[in-house]
Tab-separated table of N, CA and C in Angstrom:
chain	number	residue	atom	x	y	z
A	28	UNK	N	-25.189	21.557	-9.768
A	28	UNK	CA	-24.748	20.346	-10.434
A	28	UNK	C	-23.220	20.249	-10.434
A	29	UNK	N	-22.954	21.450	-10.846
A	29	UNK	CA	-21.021	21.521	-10.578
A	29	UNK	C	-20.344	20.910	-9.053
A	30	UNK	N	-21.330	20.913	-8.132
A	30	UNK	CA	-21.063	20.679	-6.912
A	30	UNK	C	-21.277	19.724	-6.723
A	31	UNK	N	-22.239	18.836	-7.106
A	31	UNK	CA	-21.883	17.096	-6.915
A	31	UNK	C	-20.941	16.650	-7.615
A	32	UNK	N	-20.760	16.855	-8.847
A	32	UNK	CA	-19.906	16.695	-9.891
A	32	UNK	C	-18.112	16.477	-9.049
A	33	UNK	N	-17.654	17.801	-8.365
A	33	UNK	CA	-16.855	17.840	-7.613
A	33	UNK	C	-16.982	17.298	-6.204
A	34	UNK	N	-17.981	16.952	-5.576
A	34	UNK	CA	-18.152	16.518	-4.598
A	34	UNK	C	-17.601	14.804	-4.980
A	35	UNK	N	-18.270	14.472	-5.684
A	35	UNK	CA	-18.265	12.624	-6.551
A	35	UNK	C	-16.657	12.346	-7.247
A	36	UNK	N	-16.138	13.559	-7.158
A	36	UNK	CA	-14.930	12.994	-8.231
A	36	UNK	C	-14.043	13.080	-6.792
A	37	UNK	N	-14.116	13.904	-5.569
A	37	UNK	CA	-13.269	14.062	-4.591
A	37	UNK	C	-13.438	12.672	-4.202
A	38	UNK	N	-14.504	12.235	-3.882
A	38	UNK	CA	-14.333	10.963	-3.141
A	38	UNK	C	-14.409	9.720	-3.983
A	39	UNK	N	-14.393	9.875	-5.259
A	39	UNK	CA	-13.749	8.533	-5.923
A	39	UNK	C	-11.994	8.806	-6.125
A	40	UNK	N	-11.027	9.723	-5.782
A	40	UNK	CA	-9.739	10.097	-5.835
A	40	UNK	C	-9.710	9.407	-4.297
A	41	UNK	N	-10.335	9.752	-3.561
A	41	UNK	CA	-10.319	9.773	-1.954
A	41	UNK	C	-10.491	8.196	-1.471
A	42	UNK	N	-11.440	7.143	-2.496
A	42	UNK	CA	-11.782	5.546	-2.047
A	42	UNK	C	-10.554	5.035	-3.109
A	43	UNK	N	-9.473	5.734	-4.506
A	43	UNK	CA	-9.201	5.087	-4.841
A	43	UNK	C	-7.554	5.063	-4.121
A	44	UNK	N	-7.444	6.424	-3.945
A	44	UNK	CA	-6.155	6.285	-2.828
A	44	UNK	C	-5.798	5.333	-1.618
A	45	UNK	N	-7.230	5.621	-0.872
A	45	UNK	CA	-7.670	4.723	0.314
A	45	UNK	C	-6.700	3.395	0.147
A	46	UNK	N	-7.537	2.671	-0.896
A	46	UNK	CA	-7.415	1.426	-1.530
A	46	UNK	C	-5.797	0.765	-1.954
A	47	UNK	N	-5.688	2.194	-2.583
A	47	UNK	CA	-3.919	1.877	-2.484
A	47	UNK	C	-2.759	1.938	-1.645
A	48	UNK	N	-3.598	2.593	-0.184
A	48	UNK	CA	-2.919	2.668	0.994
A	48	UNK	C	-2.890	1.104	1.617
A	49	UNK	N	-3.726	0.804	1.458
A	49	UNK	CA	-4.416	-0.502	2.379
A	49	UNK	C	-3.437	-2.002	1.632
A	50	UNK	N	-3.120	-1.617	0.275
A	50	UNK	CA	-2.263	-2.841	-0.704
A	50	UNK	C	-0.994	-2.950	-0.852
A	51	UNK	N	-0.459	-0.941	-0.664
A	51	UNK	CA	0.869	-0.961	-0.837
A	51	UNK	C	1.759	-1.514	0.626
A	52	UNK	N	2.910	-2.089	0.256
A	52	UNK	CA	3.305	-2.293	1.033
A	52	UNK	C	4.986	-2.213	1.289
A	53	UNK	N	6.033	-2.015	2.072
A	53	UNK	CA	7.273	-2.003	2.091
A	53	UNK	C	8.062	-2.452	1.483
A	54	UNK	N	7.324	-4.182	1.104
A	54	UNK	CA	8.711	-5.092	0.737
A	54	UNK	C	8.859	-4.279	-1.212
A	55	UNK	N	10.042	-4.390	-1.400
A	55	UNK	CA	10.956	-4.252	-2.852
A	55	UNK	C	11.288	-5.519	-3.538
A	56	UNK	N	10.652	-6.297	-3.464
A	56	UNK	CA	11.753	-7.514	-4.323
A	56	UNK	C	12.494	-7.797	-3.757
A	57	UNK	N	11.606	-8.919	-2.436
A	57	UNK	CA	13.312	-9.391	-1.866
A	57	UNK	C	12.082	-10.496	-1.290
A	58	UNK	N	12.959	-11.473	-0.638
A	58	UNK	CA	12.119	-13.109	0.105
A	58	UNK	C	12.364	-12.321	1.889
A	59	UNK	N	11.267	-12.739	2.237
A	59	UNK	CA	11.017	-12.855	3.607
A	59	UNK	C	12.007	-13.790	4.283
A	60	UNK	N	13.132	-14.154	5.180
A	60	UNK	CA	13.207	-14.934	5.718
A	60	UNK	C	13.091	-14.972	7.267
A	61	UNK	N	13.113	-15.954	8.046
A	61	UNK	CA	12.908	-16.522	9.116
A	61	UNK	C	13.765	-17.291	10.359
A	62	UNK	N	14.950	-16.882	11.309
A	62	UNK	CA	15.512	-17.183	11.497
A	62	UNK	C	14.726	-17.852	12.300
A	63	UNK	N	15.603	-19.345	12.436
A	63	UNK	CA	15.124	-20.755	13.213
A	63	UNK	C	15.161	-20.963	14.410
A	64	UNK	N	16.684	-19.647	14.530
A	64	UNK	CA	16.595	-20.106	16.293
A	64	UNK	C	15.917	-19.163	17.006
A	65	UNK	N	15.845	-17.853	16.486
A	65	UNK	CA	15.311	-16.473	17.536
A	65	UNK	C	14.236	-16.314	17.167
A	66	UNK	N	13.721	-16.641	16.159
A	66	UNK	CA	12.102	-16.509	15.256
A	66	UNK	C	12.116	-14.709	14.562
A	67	UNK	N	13.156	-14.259	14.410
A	67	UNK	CA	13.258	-13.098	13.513
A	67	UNK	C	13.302	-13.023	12.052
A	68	UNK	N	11.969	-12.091	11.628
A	68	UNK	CA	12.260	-12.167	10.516
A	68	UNK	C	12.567	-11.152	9.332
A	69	UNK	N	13.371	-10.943	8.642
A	69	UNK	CA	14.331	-9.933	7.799
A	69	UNK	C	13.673	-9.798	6.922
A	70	UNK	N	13.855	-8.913	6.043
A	70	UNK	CA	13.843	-9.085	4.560
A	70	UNK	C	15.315	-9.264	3.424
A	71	UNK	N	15.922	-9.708	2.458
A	71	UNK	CA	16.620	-9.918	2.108
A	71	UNK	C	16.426	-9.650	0.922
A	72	UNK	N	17.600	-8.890	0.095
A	72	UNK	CA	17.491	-8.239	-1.085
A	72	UNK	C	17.412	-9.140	-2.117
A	73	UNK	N	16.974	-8.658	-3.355
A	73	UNK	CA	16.354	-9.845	-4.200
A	73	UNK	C	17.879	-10.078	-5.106
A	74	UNK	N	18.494	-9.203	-5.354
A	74	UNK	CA	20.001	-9.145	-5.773
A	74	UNK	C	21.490	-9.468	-5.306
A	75	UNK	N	20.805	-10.056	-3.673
A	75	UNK	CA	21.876	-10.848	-3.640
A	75	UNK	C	22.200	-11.983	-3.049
């Protein structure tokens, strides 16, 4: 029983990490922008 017990808690740590791999993402608080003429797009700090 100790062994499902640990088996069940590894892989609810294991689907909830997963999950937060898949949401987190790079941007910090800043706007996406889009340059018009080359189609590049930056990120830009939210502070300035």
């Amino acid at each position: 029983m100790k062994r499902i017990k640990l088996l069940l808690g590894i892989l609810l740590v294991t689907f909830m990490l997963a999950g937060c791999a898949t949401t987190g993402g790079t941007k910090h608080g800043g706007d996406d922008i889009k340059c018009p003429a080359c189609g590049y797009e930056f990120n830009v700090p939210s502070d300035a």
